[in-house]
mmCIF file with all atom_site columns, C-alpha atoms in Angstrom:
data_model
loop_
_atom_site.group_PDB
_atom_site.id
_atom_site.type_symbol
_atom_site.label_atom_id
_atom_site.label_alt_id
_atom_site.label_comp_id
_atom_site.label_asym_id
_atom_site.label_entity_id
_atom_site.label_seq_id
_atom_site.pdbx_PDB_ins_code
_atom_site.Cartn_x
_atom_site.Cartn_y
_atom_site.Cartn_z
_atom_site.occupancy
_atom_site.B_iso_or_equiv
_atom_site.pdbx_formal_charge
_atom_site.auth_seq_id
_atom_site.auth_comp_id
_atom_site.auth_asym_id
_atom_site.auth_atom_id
_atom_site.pdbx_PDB_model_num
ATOM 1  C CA . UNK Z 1 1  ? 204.534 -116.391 -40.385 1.00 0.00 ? 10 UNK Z CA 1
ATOM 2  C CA . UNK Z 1 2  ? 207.527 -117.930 -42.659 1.00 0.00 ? 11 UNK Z CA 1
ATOM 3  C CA . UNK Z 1 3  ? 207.709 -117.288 -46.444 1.00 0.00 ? 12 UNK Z CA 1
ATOM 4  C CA . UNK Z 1 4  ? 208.784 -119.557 -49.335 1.00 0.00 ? 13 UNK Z CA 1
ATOM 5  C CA . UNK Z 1 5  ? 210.151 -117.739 -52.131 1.00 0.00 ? 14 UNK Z CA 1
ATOM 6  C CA . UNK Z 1 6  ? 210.765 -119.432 -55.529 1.00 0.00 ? 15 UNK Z CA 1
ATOM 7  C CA . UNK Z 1 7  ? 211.720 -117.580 -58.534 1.00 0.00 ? 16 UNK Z CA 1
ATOM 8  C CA . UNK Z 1 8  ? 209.917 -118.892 -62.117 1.00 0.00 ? 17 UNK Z CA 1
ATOM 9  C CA . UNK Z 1 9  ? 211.725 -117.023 -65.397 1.00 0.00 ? 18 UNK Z CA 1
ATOM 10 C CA . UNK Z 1 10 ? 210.556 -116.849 -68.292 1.00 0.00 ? 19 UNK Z CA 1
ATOM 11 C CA . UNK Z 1 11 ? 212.579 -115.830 -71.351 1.00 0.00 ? 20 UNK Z CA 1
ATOM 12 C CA . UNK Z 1 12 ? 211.008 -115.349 -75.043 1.00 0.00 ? 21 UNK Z CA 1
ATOM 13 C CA . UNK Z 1 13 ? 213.584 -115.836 -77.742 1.00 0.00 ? 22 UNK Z CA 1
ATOM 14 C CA . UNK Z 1 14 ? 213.166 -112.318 -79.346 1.00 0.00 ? 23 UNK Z CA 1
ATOM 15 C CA . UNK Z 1 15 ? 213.332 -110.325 -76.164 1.00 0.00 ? 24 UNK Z CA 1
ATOM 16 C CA . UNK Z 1 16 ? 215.959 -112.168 -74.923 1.00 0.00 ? 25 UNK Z CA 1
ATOM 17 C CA . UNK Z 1 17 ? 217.982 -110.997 -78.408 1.00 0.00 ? 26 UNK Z CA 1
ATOM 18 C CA . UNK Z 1 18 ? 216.848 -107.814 -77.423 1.00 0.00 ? 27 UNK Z CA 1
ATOM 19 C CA . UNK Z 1 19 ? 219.063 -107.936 -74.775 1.00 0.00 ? 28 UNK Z CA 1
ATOM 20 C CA . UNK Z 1 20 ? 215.728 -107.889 -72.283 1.00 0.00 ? 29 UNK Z CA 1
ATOM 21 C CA . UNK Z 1 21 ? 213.875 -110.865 -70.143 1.00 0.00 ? 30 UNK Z CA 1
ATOM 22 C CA . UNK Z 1 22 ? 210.741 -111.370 -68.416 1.00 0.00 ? 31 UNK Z CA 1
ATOM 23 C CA . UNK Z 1 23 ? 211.058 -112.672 -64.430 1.00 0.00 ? 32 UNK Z CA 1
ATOM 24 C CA . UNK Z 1 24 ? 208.077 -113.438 -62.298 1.00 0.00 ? 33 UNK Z CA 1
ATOM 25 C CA . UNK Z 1 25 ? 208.525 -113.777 -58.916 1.00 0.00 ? 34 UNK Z CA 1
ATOM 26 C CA . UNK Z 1 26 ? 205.817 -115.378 -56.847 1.00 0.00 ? 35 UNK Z CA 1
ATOM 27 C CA . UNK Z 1 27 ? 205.736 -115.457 -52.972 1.00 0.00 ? 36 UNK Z CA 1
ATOM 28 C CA . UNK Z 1 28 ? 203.562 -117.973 -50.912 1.00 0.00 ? 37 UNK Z CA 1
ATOM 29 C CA . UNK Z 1 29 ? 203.064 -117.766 -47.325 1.00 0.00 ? 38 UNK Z CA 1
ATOM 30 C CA . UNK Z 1 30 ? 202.522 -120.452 -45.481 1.00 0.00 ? 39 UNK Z CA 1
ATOM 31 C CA . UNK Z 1 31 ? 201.839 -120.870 -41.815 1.00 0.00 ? 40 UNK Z CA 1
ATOM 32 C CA . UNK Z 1 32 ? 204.173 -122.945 -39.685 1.00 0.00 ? 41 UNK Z CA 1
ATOM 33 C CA . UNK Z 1 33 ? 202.483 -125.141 -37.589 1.00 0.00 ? 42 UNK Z CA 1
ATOM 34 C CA . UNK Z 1 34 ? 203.839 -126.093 -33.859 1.00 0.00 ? 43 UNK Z CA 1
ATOM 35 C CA . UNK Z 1 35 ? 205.995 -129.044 -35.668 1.00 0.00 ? 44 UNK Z CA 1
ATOM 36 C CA . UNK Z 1 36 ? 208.514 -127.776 -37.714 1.00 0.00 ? 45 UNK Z CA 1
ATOM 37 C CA . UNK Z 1 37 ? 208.709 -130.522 -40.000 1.00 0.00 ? 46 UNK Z CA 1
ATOM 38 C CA . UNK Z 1 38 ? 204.724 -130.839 -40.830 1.00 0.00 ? 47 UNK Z CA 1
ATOM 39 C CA . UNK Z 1 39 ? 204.604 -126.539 -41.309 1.00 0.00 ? 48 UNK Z CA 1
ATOM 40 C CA . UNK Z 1 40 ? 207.545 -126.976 -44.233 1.00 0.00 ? 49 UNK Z CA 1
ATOM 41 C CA . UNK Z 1 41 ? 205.997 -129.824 -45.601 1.00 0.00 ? 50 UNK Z CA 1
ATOM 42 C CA . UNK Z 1 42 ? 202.472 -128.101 -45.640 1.00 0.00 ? 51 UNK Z CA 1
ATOM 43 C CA . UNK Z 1 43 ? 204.636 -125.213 -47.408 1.00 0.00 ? 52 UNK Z CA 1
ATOM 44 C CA . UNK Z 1 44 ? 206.645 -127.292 -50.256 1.00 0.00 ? 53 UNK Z CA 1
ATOM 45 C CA . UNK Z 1 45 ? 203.014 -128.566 -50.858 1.00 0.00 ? 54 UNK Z CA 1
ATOM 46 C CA . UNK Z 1 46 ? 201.771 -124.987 -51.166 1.00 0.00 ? 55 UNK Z CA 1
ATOM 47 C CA . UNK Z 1 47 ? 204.501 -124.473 -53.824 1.00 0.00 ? 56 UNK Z CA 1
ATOM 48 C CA . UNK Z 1 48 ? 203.936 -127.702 -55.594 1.00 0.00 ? 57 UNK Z CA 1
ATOM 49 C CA . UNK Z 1 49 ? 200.424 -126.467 -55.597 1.00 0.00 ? 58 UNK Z CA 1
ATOM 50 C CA . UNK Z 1 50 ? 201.630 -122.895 -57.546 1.00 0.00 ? 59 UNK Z CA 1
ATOM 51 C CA . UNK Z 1 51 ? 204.364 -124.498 -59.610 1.00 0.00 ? 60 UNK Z CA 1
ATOM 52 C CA . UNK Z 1 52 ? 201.012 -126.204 -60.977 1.00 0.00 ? 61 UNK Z CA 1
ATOM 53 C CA . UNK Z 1 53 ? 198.811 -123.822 -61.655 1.00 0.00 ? 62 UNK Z CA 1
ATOM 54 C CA . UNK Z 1 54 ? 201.583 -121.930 -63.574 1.00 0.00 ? 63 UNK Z CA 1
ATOM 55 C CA . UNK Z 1 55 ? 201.792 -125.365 -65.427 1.00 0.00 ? 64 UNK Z CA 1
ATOM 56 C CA . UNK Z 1 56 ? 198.085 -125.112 -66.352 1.00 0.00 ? 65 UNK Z CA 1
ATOM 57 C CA . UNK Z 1 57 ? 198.363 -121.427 -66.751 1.00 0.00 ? 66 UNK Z CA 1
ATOM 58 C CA . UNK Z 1 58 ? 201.202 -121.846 -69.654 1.00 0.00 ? 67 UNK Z CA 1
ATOM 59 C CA . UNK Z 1 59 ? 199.425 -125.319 -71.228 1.00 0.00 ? 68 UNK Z CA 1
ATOM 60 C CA . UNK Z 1 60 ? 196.141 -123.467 -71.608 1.00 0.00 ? 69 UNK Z CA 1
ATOM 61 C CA . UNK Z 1 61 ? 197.677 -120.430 -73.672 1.00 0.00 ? 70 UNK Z CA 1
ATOM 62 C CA . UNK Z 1 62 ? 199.966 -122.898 -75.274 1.00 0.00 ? 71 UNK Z CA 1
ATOM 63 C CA . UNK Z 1 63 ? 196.064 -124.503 -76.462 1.00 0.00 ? 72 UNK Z CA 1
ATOM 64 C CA . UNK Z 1 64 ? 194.896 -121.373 -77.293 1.00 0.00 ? 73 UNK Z CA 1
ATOM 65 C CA . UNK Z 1 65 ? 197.772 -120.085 -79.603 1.00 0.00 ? 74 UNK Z CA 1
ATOM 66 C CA . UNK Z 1 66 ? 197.782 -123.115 -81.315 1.00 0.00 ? 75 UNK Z CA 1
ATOM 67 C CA . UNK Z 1 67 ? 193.806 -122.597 -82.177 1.00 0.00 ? 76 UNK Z CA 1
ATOM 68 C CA . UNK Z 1 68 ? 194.423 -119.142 -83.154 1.00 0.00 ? 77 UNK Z CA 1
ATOM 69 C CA . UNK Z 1 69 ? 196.971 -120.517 -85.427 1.00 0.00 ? 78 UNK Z CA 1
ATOM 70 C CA . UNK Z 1 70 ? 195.107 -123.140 -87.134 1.00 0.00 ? 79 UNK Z CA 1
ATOM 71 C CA . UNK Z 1 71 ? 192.011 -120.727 -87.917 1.00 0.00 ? 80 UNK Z CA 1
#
């Protein structure tokens, strides 16, 4: 089994003035397949896949500060 690694950092104004920062590192595994090619593809796809969630992850609390707010 092959790993992927991407790094995702996220950095909030006031910590980062703080001289501090916040870095998430996520790992997927993916299984190679016999062909090369197809087993990184199937990979990238698994990290497209994350790189989403992480989208929907940050777009939901995003919503939900903003209806805090508004209250």
């Amino acid at each position: 089994m092959k790993a992927i690694r991407y790094i995702w950092r996220a950095e909030s104004p006031t910590k980062k003035q703080r001289g501090n920062d916040r870095t998430e590192t996520h790992t997927v595994h993916a299984e190679l397949s016999p062909s090369e090619n197809s087993g990184y593809n199937y990979a990238v796809q698994q990290v497209k896949d994350e790189l989403l969630n992480i989208k929907s992850t940050i777009l939901t609390a995003i919503a939900i500060l903003i209806e805090v707010l508004t209250k």
